[in-house]
mmCIF file of C-alpha atoms and ligand atoms in Angstrom:
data_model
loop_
_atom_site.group_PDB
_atom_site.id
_atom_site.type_symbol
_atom_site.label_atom_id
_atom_site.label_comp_id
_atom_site.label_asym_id
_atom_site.label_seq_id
_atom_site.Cartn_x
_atom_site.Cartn_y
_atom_site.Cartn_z
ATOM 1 C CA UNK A 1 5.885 -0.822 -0.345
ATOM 2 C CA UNK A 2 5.803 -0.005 3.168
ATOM 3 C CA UNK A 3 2.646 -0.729 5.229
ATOM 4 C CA UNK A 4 2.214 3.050 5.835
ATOM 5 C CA UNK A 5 1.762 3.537 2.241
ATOM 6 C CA UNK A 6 -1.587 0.974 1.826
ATOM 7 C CA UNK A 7 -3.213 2.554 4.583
ATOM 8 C CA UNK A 8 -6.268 4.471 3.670
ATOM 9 C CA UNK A 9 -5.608 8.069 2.546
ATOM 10 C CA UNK A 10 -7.209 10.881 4.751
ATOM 11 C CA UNK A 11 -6.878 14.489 3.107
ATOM 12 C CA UNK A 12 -7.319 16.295 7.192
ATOM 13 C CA UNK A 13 -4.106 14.074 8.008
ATOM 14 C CA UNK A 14 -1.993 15.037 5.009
ATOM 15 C CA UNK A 15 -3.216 18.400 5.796
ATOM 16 C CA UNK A 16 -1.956 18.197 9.676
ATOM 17 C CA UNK A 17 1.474 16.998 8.324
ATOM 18 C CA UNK A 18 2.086 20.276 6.243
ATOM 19 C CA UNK A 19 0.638 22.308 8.933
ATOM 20 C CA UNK A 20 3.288 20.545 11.362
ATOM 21 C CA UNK A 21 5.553 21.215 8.954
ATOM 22 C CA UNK A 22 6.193 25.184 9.269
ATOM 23 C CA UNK A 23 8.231 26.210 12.184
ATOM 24 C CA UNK A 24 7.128 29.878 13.993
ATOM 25 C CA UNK A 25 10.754 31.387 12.569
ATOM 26 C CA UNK A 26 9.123 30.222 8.968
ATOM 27 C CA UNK A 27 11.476 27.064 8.966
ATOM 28 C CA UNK A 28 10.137 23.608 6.909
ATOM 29 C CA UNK A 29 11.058 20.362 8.964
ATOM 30 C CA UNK A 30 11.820 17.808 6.560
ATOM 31 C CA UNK A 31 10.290 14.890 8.738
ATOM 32 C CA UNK A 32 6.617 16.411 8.456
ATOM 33 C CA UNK A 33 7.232 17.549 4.526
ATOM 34 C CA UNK A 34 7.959 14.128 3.931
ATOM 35 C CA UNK A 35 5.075 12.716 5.905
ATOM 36 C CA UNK A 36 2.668 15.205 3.933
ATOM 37 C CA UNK A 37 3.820 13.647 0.847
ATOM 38 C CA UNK A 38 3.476 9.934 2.458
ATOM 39 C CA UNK A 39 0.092 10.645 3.256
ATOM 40 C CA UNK A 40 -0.510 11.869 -0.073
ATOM 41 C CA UNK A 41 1.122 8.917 -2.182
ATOM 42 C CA UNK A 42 -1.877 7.006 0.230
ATOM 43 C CA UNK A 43 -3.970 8.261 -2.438
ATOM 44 C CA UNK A 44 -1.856 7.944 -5.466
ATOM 45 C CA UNK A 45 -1.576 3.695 -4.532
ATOM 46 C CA UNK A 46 -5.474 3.622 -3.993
ATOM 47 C CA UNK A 47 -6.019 4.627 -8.213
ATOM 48 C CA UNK A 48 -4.359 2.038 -9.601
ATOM 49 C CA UNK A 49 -1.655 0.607 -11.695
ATOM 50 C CA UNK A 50 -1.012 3.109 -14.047
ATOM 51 C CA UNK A 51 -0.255 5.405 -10.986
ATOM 52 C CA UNK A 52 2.261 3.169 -10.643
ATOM 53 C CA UNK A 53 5.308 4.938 -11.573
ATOM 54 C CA UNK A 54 4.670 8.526 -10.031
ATOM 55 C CA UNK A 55 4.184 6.824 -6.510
ATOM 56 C CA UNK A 56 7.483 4.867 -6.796
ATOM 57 C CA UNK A 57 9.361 8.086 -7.757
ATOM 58 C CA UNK A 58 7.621 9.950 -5.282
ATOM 59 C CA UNK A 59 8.242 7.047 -2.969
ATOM 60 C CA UNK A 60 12.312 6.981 -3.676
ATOM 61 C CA UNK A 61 12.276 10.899 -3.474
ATOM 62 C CA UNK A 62 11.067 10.986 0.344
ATOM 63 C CA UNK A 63 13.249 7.749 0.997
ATOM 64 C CA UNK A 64 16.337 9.686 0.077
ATOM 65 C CA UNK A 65 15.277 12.098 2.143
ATOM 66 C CA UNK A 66 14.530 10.186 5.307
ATOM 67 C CA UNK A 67 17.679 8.149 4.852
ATOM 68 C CA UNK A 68 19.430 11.752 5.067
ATOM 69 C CA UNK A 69 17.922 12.655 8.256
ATOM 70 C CA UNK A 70 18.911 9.221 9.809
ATOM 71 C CA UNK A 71 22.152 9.241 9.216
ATOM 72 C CA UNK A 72 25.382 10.661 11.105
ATOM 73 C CA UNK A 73 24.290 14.126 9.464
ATOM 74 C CA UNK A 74 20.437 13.891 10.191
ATOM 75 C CA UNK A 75 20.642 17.173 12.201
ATOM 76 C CA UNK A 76 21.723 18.820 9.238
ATOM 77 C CA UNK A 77 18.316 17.479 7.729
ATOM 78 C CA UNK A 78 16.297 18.583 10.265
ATOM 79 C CA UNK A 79 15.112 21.645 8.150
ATOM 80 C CA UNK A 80 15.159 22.376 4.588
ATOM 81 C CA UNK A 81 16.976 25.719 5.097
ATOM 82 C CA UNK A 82 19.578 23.960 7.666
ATOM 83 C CA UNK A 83 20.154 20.587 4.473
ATOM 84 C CA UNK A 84 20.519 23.551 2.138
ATOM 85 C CA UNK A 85 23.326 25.571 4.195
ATOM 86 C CA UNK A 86 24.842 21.918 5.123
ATOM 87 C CA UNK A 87 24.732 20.676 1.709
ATOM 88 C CA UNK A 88 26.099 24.304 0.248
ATOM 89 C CA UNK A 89 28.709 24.420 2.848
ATOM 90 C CA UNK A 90 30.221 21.035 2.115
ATOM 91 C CA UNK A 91 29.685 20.723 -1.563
ATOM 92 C CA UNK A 92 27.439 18.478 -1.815
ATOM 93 C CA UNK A 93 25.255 19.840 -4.502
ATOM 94 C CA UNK A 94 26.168 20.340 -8.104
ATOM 95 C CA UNK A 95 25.956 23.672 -8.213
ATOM 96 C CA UNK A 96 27.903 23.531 -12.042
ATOM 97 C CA UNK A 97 25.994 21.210 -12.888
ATOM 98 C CA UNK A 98 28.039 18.186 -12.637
ATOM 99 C CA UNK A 99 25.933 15.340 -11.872
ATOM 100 C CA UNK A 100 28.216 14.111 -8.922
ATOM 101 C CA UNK A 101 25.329 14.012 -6.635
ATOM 102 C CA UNK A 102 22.542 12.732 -8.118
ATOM 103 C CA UNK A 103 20.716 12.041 -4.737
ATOM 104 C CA UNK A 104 21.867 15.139 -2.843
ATOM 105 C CA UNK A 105 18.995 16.420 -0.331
ATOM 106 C CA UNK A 106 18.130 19.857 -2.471
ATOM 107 C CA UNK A 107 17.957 18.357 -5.913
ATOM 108 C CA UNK A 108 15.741 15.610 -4.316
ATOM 109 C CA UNK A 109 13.291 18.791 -2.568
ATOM 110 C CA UNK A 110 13.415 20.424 -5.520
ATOM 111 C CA UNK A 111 11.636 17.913 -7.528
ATOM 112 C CA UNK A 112 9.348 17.449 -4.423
ATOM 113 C CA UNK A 113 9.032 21.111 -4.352
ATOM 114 C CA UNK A 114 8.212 21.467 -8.082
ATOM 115 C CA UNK A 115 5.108 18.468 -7.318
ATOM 116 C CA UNK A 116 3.779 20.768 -4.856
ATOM 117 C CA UNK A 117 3.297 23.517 -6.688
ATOM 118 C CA UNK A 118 1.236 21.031 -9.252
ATOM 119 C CA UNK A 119 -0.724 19.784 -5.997
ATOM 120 C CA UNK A 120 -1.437 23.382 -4.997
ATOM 121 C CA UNK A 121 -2.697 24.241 -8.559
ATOM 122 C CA UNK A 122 -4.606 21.469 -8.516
ATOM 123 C CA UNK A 123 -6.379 21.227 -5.486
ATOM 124 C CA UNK A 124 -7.247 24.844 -6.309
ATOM 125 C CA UNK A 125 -8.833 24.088 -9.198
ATOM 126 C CA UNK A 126 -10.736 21.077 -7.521
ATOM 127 C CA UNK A 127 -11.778 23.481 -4.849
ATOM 128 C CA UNK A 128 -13.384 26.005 -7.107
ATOM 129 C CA UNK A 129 -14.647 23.221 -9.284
ATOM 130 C CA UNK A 130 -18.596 23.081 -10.720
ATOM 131 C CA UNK A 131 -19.984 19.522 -10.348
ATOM 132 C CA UNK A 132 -19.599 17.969 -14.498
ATOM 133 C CA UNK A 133 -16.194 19.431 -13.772
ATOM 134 C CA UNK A 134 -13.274 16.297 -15.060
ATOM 135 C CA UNK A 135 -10.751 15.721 -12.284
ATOM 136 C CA UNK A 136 -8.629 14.527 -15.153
ATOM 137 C CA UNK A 137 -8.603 18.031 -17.384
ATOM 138 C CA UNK A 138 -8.101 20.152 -13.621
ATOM 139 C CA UNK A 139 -5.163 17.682 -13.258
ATOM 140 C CA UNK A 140 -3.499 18.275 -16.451
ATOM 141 C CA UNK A 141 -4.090 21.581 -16.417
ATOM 142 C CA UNK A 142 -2.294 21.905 -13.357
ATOM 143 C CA UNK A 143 0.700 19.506 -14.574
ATOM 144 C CA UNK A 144 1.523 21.269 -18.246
ATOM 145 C CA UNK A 145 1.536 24.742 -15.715
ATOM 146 C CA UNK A 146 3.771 23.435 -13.481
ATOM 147 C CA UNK A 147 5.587 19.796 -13.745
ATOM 148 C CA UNK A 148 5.495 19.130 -17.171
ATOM 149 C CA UNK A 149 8.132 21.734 -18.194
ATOM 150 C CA UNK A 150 10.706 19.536 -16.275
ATOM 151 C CA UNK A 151 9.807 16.456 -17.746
ATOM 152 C CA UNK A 152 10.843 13.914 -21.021
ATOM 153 C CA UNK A 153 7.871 13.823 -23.555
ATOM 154 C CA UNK A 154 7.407 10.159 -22.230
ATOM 155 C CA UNK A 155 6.772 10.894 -18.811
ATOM 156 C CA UNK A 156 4.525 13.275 -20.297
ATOM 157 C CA UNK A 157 2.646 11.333 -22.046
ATOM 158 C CA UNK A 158 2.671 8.597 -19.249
ATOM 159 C CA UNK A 159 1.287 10.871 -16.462
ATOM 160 C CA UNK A 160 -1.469 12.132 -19.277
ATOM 161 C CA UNK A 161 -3.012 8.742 -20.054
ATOM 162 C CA UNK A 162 -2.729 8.228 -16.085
ATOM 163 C CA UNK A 163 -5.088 11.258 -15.616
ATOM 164 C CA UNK A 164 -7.486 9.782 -18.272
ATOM 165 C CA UNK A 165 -8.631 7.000 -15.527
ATOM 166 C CA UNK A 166 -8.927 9.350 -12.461
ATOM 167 C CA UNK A 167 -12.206 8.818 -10.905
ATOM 168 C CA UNK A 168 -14.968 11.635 -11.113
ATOM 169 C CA UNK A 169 -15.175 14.488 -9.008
ATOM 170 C CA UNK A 170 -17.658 13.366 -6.850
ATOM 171 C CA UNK A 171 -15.916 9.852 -6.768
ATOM 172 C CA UNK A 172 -12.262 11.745 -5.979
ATOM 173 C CA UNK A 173 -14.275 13.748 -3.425
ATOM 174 C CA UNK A 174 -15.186 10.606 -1.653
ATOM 175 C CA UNK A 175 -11.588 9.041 -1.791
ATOM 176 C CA UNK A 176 -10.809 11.969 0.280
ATOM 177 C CA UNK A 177 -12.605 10.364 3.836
ATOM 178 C CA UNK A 178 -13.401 14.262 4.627
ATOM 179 C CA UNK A 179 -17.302 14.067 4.295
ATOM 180 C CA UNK A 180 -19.849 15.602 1.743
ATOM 181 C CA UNK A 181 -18.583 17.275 -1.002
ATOM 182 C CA UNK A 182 -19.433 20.787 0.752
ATOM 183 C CA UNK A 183 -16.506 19.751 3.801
ATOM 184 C CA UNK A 184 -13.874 18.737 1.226
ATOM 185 C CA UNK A 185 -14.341 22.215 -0.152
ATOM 186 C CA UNK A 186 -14.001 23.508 3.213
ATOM 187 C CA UNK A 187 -10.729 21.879 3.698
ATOM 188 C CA UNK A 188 -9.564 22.338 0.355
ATOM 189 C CA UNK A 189 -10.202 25.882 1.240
ATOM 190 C CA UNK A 190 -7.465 25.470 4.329
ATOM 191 C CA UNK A 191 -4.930 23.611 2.721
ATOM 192 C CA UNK A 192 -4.239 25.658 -0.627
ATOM 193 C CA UNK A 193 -3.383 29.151 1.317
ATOM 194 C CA UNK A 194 -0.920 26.133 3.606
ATOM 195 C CA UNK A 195 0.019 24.469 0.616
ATOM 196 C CA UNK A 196 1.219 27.892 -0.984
ATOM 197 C CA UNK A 197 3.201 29.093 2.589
ATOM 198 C CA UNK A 198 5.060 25.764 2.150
ATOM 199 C CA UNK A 199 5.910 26.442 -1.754
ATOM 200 C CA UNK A 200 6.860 29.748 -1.238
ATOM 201 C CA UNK A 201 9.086 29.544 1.323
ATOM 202 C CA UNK A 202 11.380 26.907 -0.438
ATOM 203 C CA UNK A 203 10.792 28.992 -3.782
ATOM 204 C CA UNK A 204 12.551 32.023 -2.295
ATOM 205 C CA UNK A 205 15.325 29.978 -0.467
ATOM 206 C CA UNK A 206 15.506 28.265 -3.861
ATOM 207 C CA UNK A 207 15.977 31.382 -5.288
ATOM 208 C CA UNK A 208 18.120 32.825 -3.396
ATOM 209 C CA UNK A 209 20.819 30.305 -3.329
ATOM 210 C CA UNK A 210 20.398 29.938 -6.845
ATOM 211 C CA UNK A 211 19.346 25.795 -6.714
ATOM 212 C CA UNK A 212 16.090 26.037 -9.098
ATOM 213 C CA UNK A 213 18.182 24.345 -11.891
ATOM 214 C CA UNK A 214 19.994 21.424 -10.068
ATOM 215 C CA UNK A 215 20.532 18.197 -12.143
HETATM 216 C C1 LIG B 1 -6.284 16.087 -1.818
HETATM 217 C C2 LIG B 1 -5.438 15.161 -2.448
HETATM 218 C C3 LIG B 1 -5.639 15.058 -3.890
HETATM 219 C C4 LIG B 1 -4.439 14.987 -4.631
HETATM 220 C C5 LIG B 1 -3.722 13.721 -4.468
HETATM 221 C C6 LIG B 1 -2.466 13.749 -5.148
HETATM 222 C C7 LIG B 1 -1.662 12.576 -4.864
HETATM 223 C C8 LIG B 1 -0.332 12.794 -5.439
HETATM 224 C C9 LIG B 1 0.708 12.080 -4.717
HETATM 225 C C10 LIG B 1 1.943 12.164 -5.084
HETATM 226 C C11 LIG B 1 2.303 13.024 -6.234
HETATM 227 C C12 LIG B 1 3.450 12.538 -6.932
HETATM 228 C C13 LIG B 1 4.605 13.425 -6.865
HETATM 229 C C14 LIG B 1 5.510 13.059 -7.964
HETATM 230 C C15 LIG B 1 6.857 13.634 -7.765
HETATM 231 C C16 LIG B 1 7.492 13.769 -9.092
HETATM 232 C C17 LIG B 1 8.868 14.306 -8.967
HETATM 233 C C18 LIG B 1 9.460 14.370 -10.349
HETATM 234 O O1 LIG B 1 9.225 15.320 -11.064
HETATM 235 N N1 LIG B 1 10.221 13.353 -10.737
HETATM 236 C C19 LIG B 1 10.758 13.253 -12.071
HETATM 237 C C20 LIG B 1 12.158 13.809 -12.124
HETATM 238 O O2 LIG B 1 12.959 13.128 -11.203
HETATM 239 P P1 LIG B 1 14.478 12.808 -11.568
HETATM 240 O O3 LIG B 1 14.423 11.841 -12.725
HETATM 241 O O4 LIG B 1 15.092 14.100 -11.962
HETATM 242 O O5 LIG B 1 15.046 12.192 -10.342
HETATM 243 C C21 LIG B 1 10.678 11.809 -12.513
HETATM 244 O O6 LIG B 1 11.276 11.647 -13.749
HETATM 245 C C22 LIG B 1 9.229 11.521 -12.554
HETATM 246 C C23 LIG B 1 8.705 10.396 -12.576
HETATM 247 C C24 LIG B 1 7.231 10.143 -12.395
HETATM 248 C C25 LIG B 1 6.281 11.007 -13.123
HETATM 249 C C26 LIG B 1 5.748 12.141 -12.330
HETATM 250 C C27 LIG B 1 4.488 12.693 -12.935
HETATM 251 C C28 LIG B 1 3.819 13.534 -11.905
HETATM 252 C C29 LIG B 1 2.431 13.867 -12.271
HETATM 253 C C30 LIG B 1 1.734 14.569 -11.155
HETATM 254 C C31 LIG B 1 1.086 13.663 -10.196
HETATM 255 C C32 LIG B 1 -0.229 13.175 -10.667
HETATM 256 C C33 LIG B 1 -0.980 12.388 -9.660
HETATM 257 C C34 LIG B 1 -2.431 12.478 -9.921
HETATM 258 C C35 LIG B 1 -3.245 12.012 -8.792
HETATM 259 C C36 LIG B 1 -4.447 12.796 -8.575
#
């Protein structure tokens, strides 16, 4: 595990990285997306073992990526729309559903892409949360909406016995490093609305290049 990934998490950081993100012409840099989800699998290491296997696929999924946007074709990377035009252009996607590229940049985002829309349900439903409110019923709530469609029954099962030992709200809240309770909410409050730019924008280019069903 690299070093960055034991450090302690920090929700305003995570939050900076998907800010940093969004280009003014609307464009997602891939460097910053990937560092958002960095910051967050921060988080996922500090929960325990049975967390396990979510941050090492989450962990491999922004590896690919960065290993993209080193190489001889890392301009290409620098944005999701320019990897999707590069990656379209060449063939490097199975469009017919081949399997040829298993690691190809946009079927790696999309999975990446389909775990944000679980983190933006989620942290919605942690921001609008009462205080006896279970973390773990807000988090599979949010996963069979979103994630869960996409995945084997074992990986379903998996992630729902994982939720079963996620701390308390108030506990969660404090994992967060944001302050009281009443300044998470506050920043939960910024980073949904940011959370959901991000999403969208992908969803649409997603859409329109027809890529939401790639292998
Ligand atoms: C304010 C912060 C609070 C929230 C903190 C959340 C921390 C979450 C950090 C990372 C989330 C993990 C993202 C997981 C990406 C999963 C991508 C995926 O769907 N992969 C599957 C398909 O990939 P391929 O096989 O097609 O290559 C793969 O099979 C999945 C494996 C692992 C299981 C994924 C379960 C995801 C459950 C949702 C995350 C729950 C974390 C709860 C922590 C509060």
């Amino acid at each position: 595990m690299a070093d960055s990934e034991n450090q302690k998490f920090c929700l305003q950081e995570v939050l900076e990285s998907f800010k940093s993100c969004l280009s003014p012409e609307k464009e997602i840099y891939i460097e910053h997306y990937v560092s958002g989800w960095r910051g967050l699998v921060k988080l996922l290491n500090s929960l325990g073992s049975l967390f396990g296997f979510i941050s090492k696929d989450a962990v491999s999924k922004t590896q690919i990526l960065m290993n993209y946007l080193k190489s001889e074709n890392g301009p290409h990377y620098a944005t999701v729309q320019s990897m999707v035009k590069f990656e379209l252009d060449n063939e490097l996607v199975d469009v017919d559903k081949k399997g040829i590229y298993p690691e190809s940049g946009c079927r790696t985002l999309l999975r990446l892409h389909r775990a944000l829309r679980w983190l933006q349900l989620f942290l919605e439903r942690l921001r609008t949360s009462k205080e006896d409110d279970k973390t773990s019923v807000m988090c599979r709530d949010a996963y069979n909406e979103s994630l869960a469609q996409h995945h084997p029954w074992l990986i379903r099962k998996s992630a729902g016995m994982a939720f079963y030992s996620l701390p308390v709200r108030l506990a969660f809240f404090e994992v967060m490093n944001v302050g009281t309770p009443e300044q998470v909410v506050d920043v939960l409050g910024k980073a949904v609305p940011l959370l959901c730019e991000v999403y969208q924008i992908t969803e649409e280019l997603y859409q329109k290049h027809n890529l939401h069903d790639l292998p």
